[in-house]
Short mmCIF file of C-alpha atoms in Angstrom, two decimals:
data_model
loop_
_atom_site.label_atom_id
_atom_site.label_comp_id
_atom_site.label_asym_id
_atom_site.label_seq_id
_atom_site.Cartn_x
_atom_site.Cartn_y
_atom_site.Cartn_z
CA MET P 1 -7.35 22.08 -17.39
CA ARG P 2 -9.17 20.59 -14.41
CA PRO P 3 -11.73 22.88 -12.75
CA PHE P 4 -11.47 23.62 -9.04
CA THR P 5 -13.01 25.94 -6.46
CA TYR P 6 -10.90 28.68 -4.87
CA VAL P 7 -11.58 29.70 -1.26
CA ARG P 8 -9.68 32.29 0.76
CA SER P 9 -9.60 31.88 4.55
CA ASP P 10 -8.54 34.50 7.09
CA THR P 11 -8.60 32.29 10.19
CA THR P 12 -7.46 28.76 10.94
CA ALA P 13 -11.04 27.83 11.84
CA GLU P 14 -12.28 28.96 8.42
CA ALA P 15 -9.45 27.11 6.72
CA ALA P 16 -10.21 23.91 8.59
CA ARG P 17 -13.91 24.04 7.70
CA ALA P 18 -13.11 24.69 4.05
CA ALA P 19 -10.65 21.80 3.87
CA LEU P 20 -12.60 19.08 5.65
CA ALA P 21 -13.74 17.69 2.32
CA GLY P 22 -10.17 16.37 1.99
CA ALA P 23 -10.71 13.64 4.58
CA ASP P 24 -11.68 10.15 3.59
CA GLY P 25 -14.32 8.03 5.25
CA ASP P 26 -12.19 6.63 8.08
CA GLY P 27 -10.95 10.04 9.22
CA ARG P 28 -7.51 9.94 7.58
CA GLN P 29 -6.14 12.00 4.76
CA SER P 30 -6.75 10.18 1.50
CA ALA P 31 -4.25 9.63 -1.30
CA ALA P 32 -6.06 12.28 -3.35
CA PRO P 33 -7.73 14.73 -0.91
CA ALA P 34 -10.48 16.89 -2.34
CA SER P 35 -9.01 20.03 -0.74
CA GLN P 36 -5.49 21.40 -0.60
CA PHE P 37 -4.10 24.37 1.33
CA LEU P 38 -2.40 27.05 -0.78
CA ALA P 39 0.31 29.37 0.56
CA GLY P 40 3.42 29.78 -1.60
CA GLY P 41 2.15 27.12 -3.98
CA THR P 42 5.60 26.27 -5.34
CA ASN P 43 5.09 22.52 -4.88
CA LEU P 44 1.31 22.29 -5.11
CA ILE P 45 1.00 24.11 -8.43
CA ASP P 46 3.80 21.97 -9.82
CA MET P 47 1.93 18.81 -8.80
CA MET P 48 -1.30 20.13 -10.31
CA LYS P 49 0.40 20.88 -13.62
CA LEU P 50 1.72 17.32 -13.71
CA ASP P 51 -1.79 16.04 -12.93
CA VAL P 52 -0.39 14.19 -9.90
CA VAL P 53 -2.85 15.92 -7.56
CA ARG P 54 -6.32 16.99 -8.66
CA PRO P 55 -7.89 19.04 -5.86
CA ALA P 56 -11.50 20.06 -6.23
CA ARG P 57 -10.85 23.00 -3.88
CA LEU P 58 -7.88 25.22 -3.08
CA VAL P 59 -7.98 26.86 0.34
CA ASP P 60 -5.79 29.98 0.23
CA ILE P 61 -4.38 30.68 3.72
CA ASN P 62 -2.35 33.78 2.85
CA GLY P 63 -5.01 35.85 4.58
CA LEU P 64 -4.00 34.54 8.01
CA PRO P 65 -2.70 37.37 10.27
CA ARG P 66 0.91 38.15 9.38
CA ASP P 67 1.78 39.29 12.90
CA ARG P 68 1.47 35.68 14.04
CA PHE P 69 1.77 33.42 11.02
CA GLY P 70 4.34 35.52 9.15
CA ALA P 71 6.58 36.44 12.08
CA ILE P 72 10.09 35.45 13.15
CA GLU P 73 10.48 35.80 16.92
CA SER P 74 13.85 35.32 18.62
CA THR P 75 14.07 35.39 22.41
CA ASP P 76 16.41 34.17 25.13
CA ASP P 77 14.34 30.99 25.26
CA GLY P 78 14.49 30.17 21.58
CA LEU P 79 13.10 30.82 18.12
CA ARG P 80 9.58 30.80 16.69
CA LEU P 81 9.00 30.73 12.94
CA GLY P 82 5.53 31.40 11.56
CA ALA P 83 4.20 29.07 8.86
CA LEU P 84 3.78 31.92 6.34
CA VAL P 85 7.38 33.12 6.68
CA ARG P 86 9.06 32.82 3.29
CA MET P 87 12.17 30.70 3.02
CA ALA P 88 14.30 33.67 1.97
CA GLU P 89 13.11 35.73 4.96
CA ALA P 90 14.20 33.07 7.46
CA ALA P 91 17.48 32.29 5.67
CA ASP P 92 18.51 35.96 5.73
CA HIS P 93 17.29 36.81 9.23
CA PRO P 94 20.21 37.88 11.50
CA ALA P 95 18.93 35.97 14.55
CA VAL P 96 18.53 32.77 12.54
CA LYS P 97 21.97 33.04 10.95
CA ALA P 98 23.69 33.81 14.26
CA GLY P 99 21.94 31.44 16.63
CA PHE P 100 20.63 28.66 14.37
CA PRO P 101 23.03 28.50 11.40
CA VAL P 102 21.91 25.00 10.32
CA ILE P 103 18.44 26.44 9.57
CA ALA P 104 19.77 29.35 7.52
CA GLN P 105 22.09 27.06 5.55
CA ALA P 106 19.43 24.42 4.85
CA LEU P 107 17.02 27.06 3.56
CA SER P 108 19.68 28.78 1.42
CA LEU P 109 20.65 25.49 -0.23
CA ALA P 110 17.09 24.28 -0.71
CA ALA P 111 15.95 26.03 -3.87
CA SER P 112 16.47 28.83 -6.39
CA ALA P 113 16.19 32.44 -5.25
CA GLN P 114 12.82 32.82 -6.96
CA ILE P 115 11.36 29.80 -5.18
CA ARG P 116 12.81 30.84 -1.82
CA ASN P 117 11.09 34.21 -2.19
CA MET P 118 7.71 32.49 -2.67
CA ALA P 119 7.79 29.23 -0.72
CA THR P 120 6.57 29.24 2.88
CA LEU P 121 8.04 27.39 5.82
CA GLY P 122 4.74 25.70 6.56
CA GLY P 123 4.42 24.18 3.13
CA ASN P 124 8.11 23.44 2.71
CA ILE P 125 8.31 20.47 5.05
CA LEU P 126 5.18 18.97 3.45
CA GLN P 127 6.57 18.90 -0.08
CA ARG P 128 6.03 15.69 -1.98
CA THR P 129 8.66 13.29 -3.24
CA ARG P 130 10.48 13.84 -6.54
CA CYS P 131 10.27 10.14 -7.39
CA THR P 132 9.89 9.93 -11.18
CA TYR P 133 7.29 7.18 -10.92
CA PHE P 134 5.17 9.31 -8.58
CA ARG P 135 5.42 12.47 -10.69
CA ASP P 136 4.74 10.78 -14.04
CA VAL P 137 1.11 9.66 -14.11
CA SER P 138 1.79 7.39 -17.08
CA TYR P 139 3.22 4.96 -14.51
CA ILE P 140 0.24 3.31 -12.85
CA ASN P 141 2.32 1.39 -10.30
CA CYS P 142 2.72 3.96 -7.55
CA ASN P 143 1.37 3.23 -4.10
CA LYS P 144 1.57 6.92 -3.16
CA ARG P 145 -0.79 7.92 -5.97
CA ILE P 146 -2.84 4.73 -6.27
CA PRO P 147 -2.74 2.67 -3.06
CA GLY P 148 -2.28 -1.01 -3.78
CA SER P 149 -0.98 -0.52 -7.31
CA GLY P 150 2.62 -1.45 -6.53
CA CYS P 151 5.92 0.43 -6.67
CA ALA P 152 7.56 0.79 -10.08
CA ALA P 153 10.73 2.12 -8.46
CA MET P 154 11.51 -1.18 -6.73
CA ASN P 155 12.92 -2.73 -9.88
CA GLY P 156 13.08 0.43 -11.95
CA VAL P 157 15.66 3.21 -12.09
CA ASN P 158 16.13 3.96 -8.39
CA ARG P 159 19.45 5.81 -8.23
CA LYS P 160 17.91 8.67 -6.20
CA HIS P 161 15.70 6.56 -3.99
CA ALA P 162 15.86 5.80 -0.27
CA VAL P 163 18.12 3.35 1.52
CA LEU P 164 16.69 4.15 4.98
CA GLY P 165 13.08 3.81 6.11
CA ALA P 166 11.84 2.08 2.97
CA SER P 167 9.32 -0.75 2.84
CA GLU P 168 8.21 -3.25 0.22
CA GLN P 169 5.49 -0.76 -0.70
CA CYS P 170 7.59 2.36 -1.34
CA ILE P 171 11.21 3.54 -1.56
CA ALA P 172 10.54 7.17 -2.51
CA THR P 173 12.91 9.67 -0.90
CA TYR P 174 11.76 12.65 1.15
CA PRO P 175 13.14 15.60 -0.86
CA GLY P 176 13.37 18.54 1.55
CA ASP P 177 16.21 20.23 3.44
CA PHE P 178 14.57 22.47 6.05
CA ALA P 179 12.94 19.55 7.87
CA GLN P 180 16.31 17.94 8.57
CA ALA P 181 17.54 21.13 10.25
CA LEU P 182 14.41 21.25 12.40
CA VAL P 183 14.74 17.58 13.34
CA ALA P 184 18.38 18.08 14.34
CA LEU P 185 17.39 20.95 16.65
CA ASP P 186 14.54 19.05 18.37
CA ALA P 187 12.04 21.53 16.94
CA LYS P 188 8.32 21.29 17.53
CA VAL P 189 5.66 22.03 14.94
CA SER P 190 2.50 23.89 15.96
CA LEU P 191 -0.74 22.67 14.42
CA ALA P 192 -4.31 23.96 14.31
CA GLY P 193 -7.44 22.16 13.18
CA PRO P 194 -11.04 21.26 13.95
CA GLN P 195 -9.98 19.63 17.22
CA GLY P 196 -8.00 22.65 18.39
CA GLU P 197 -4.30 23.40 18.61
CA ARG P 198 -1.48 21.01 19.44
CA ASN P 199 2.30 20.69 19.26
CA LEU P 200 4.22 17.77 17.81
CA ASP P 201 7.92 16.96 17.49
CA VAL P 202 8.94 17.64 13.90
CA ALA P 203 10.73 14.27 14.01
CA LYS P 204 7.33 12.59 14.48
CA LEU P 205 5.39 14.54 11.84
CA HIS P 206 6.30 12.40 8.82
CA LYS P 207 5.37 8.74 8.55
CA ALA P 208 7.58 6.07 7.04
CA PRO P 209 5.76 4.32 4.16
CA GLY P 210 5.17 0.94 5.81
CA GLU P 211 1.98 -0.54 4.35
CA THR P 212 0.39 2.88 3.66
CA PRO P 213 2.78 5.05 1.60
CA HIS P 214 -0.07 7.41 0.62
CA ILE P 215 -0.41 8.56 4.26
CA GLU P 216 2.72 10.68 4.59
CA THR P 217 2.20 12.65 7.83
CA GLN P 218 0.45 12.65 11.19
CA LEU P 219 -1.72 15.62 10.17
CA ARG P 220 -5.40 15.21 10.92
CA PRO P 221 -8.11 16.18 8.40
CA GLY P 222 -8.42 19.96 8.16
CA GLU P 223 -5.26 20.55 10.19
CA ILE P 224 -2.61 23.06 9.14
CA ILE P 225 0.87 23.97 10.30
CA THR P 226 0.92 27.34 12.06
CA GLY P 227 4.62 27.55 12.96
CA TYR P 228 7.70 26.02 14.55
CA GLU P 229 9.29 26.42 17.96
CA ILE P 230 12.95 25.71 18.69
CA ALA P 231 14.18 25.93 22.28
CA ARG P 232 17.76 27.15 22.68
CA ALA P 233 20.34 24.52 23.52
CA PRO P 234 24.16 24.43 23.82
CA TRP P 235 24.68 22.61 20.52
CA MET P 236 22.78 25.01 18.25
CA ARG P 237 25.46 27.53 17.36
CA ARG P 238 27.90 24.75 16.42
CA SER P 239 25.56 23.48 13.73
CA LEU P 240 25.67 23.20 9.97
CA TYR P 241 23.99 21.67 6.96
CA LEU P 242 26.00 19.83 4.31
CA LYS P 243 24.29 18.90 1.05
CA ILE P 244 25.71 16.68 -1.71
CA ARG P 245 23.97 16.88 -5.09
CA ASP P 246 24.57 16.28 -8.77
CA ARG P 247 25.17 19.98 -9.41
CA GLU P 248 25.85 23.00 -7.21
CA SER P 249 22.93 25.03 -8.50
CA TYR P 250 19.30 24.33 -7.60
CA GLU P 251 19.08 20.56 -7.11
CA PHE P 252 17.77 18.06 -4.59
CA ALA P 253 20.14 16.18 -2.28
CA LEU P 254 21.63 12.81 -3.04
CA ALA P 255 22.75 12.88 0.58
CA SER P 256 22.69 15.58 3.23
CA ALA P 257 23.40 15.93 6.93
CA ALA P 258 22.22 18.45 9.49
CA VAL P 259 24.52 18.21 12.49
CA ALA P 260 24.80 20.07 15.79
CA LEU P 261 27.48 19.52 18.43
CA ASP P 262 28.13 20.65 21.98
CA ILE P 263 31.87 20.26 22.54
CA GLU P 264 33.65 21.08 25.79
CA ASP P 265 37.42 20.68 26.19
CA GLY P 266 37.59 18.42 23.15
CA THR P 267 34.80 16.10 24.36
CA ILE P 268 31.39 15.87 22.71
CA ARG P 269 28.73 16.46 25.35
CA GLN P 270 25.71 16.32 23.06
CA ALA P 271 25.19 15.63 19.36
CA ARG P 272 22.34 15.81 16.89
CA ILE P 273 22.34 14.30 13.38
CA ALA P 274 19.54 14.32 10.82
CA LEU P 275 19.90 12.91 7.31
CA GLY P 276 18.32 13.89 4.01
CA GLY P 277 18.36 12.56 0.47
CA VAL P 278 18.76 8.98 1.68
CA ALA P 279 15.54 8.22 3.56
CA THR P 280 11.78 8.12 3.08
CA VAL P 281 11.33 10.70 5.86
CA PRO P 282 13.56 13.29 7.53
CA TRP P 283 15.83 10.82 9.29
CA ARG P 284 17.17 11.19 12.83
CA ALA P 285 20.34 9.12 13.37
CA TYR P 286 19.86 8.28 17.05
CA ASP P 287 22.45 5.48 17.21
CA ALA P 288 25.08 7.70 15.64
CA GLU P 289 24.30 10.45 18.15
CA ALA P 290 24.63 8.03 21.07
CA ALA P 291 28.05 6.93 19.81
CA LEU P 292 29.29 10.52 19.89
CA ARG P 293 28.28 11.47 23.43
CA GLU P 294 31.12 11.79 25.93
CA GLN P 295 33.62 10.81 23.24
CA PRO P 296 36.61 12.77 21.90
CA ALA P 297 35.85 14.97 18.91
CA ASP P 298 38.19 13.16 16.54
CA ASP P 299 38.06 11.22 13.29
CA LYS P 300 37.82 7.82 14.96
CA THR P 301 34.68 8.89 16.82
CA PHE P 302 33.21 10.55 13.73
CA GLU P 303 33.86 7.48 11.56
CA THR P 304 32.05 5.26 14.06
CA ALA P 305 29.06 7.60 14.06
CA ALA P 306 28.96 7.73 10.26
CA ARG P 307 28.97 3.94 10.07
CA LEU P 308 26.18 3.59 12.64
CA ALA P 309 24.06 6.17 10.82
CA PHE P 310 23.71 3.69 7.93
CA ALA P 311 23.82 0.41 9.84
CA THR P 312 20.20 -0.39 8.88
CA ALA P 313 20.42 0.82 5.26
CA THR P 314 18.87 -1.41 2.59
CA PRO P 315 20.04 -0.69 -0.97
CA ARG P 316 18.26 -1.51 -4.23
CA ILE P 317 19.63 -2.02 -7.74
CA HIS P 318 21.03 1.44 -8.46
CA ASN P 319 21.26 3.24 -5.11
CA ALA P 320 23.81 1.21 -3.13
CA TYR P 321 26.30 4.06 -3.66
CA LYS P 322 24.17 6.20 -1.33
CA ILE P 323 25.36 4.27 1.70
CA ALA P 324 29.01 5.15 1.11
CA LEU P 325 28.08 8.67 0.02
CA GLY P 326 25.93 9.15 3.09
CA LYS P 327 28.69 7.99 5.42
CA ARG P 328 31.14 10.42 3.82
CA THR P 329 28.60 13.22 4.11
CA VAL P 330 28.09 12.59 7.84
CA LEU P 331 31.84 12.37 8.40
CA ARG P 332 32.49 15.64 6.56
CA ALA P 333 29.66 17.42 8.34
CA LEU P 334 30.93 16.34 11.77
CA ARG P 335 34.48 17.39 10.95
CA GLN P 336 33.31 20.80 9.73
CA ALA P 337 31.06 21.36 12.74
CA ALA P 338 33.83 20.42 15.17
CA ALA P 339 36.18 22.88 13.46
CA LEU P 340 33.79 25.85 13.74
CA GLN P 341 35.05 28.76 15.80
CA ILE P 342 32.24 29.50 18.25
#
């Protein structure tokens, strides 16, 4: 048992002050920050039990006002989801299911019912990788845990690791589902911290590993997610999330696709594709989207898009199958979205 200090904060300003000890000397989040925010705790407590993270302080943010941070607001302009909304609340909300089905589906497929009842939307997109070498501290070669130590997954068992966005420093896969749905819908994430409030595209929140795999997001020291904003667009109702995994019950994706299409008279006017299970970050397939625009909604078009989605993929020893699996997943998702009765 490792001792830690527990602090409860009722405002974002209090939370930021309490968490500032988590910043390292050059103003970035360190590989092992001294403070961690606690909301649902479904990922954080897991990491603490495994001894992967060892925070000296937990900053409980469940005291933040529920009318703002725990609210789901649907208007003619779009949807706002508070950071303290539980996954199950959002997945079951009528406005989310009707107007933003890809979000409801991604959340429903993301975890067990017990976890969905506890986990918050703010913490969900910040969950850490399930890479075995990261989660097992007996492996010392993990650049996410110990910068500069190497990556045991490179030549180890890497069946579930990334084929997109990897570097020579890290090939760990981003594990979530909800983030892909947000990326596909051009969502923005609202942030609050010592320097005030700001908005950021969800697609820009996560950082590919590059030379610094331990720096996973663009979050500044003491900054927390306060919610998400999704502006309405023509492609949102014709959206879905397809997840391929080793078993149908609670399991992380081997490959997934969040797709959204605007189709008029058989022609694709706009398309959005985000991939999961195959990349180091929630992955936006921009080239595949471009190939779909102003093209007929048919298999030939969809096959071209699926191929382009993985044109830059780099396989390792055991995960080459993910390229073919990912292409099939994109193809299936596009077919199913095009066939939806809107």
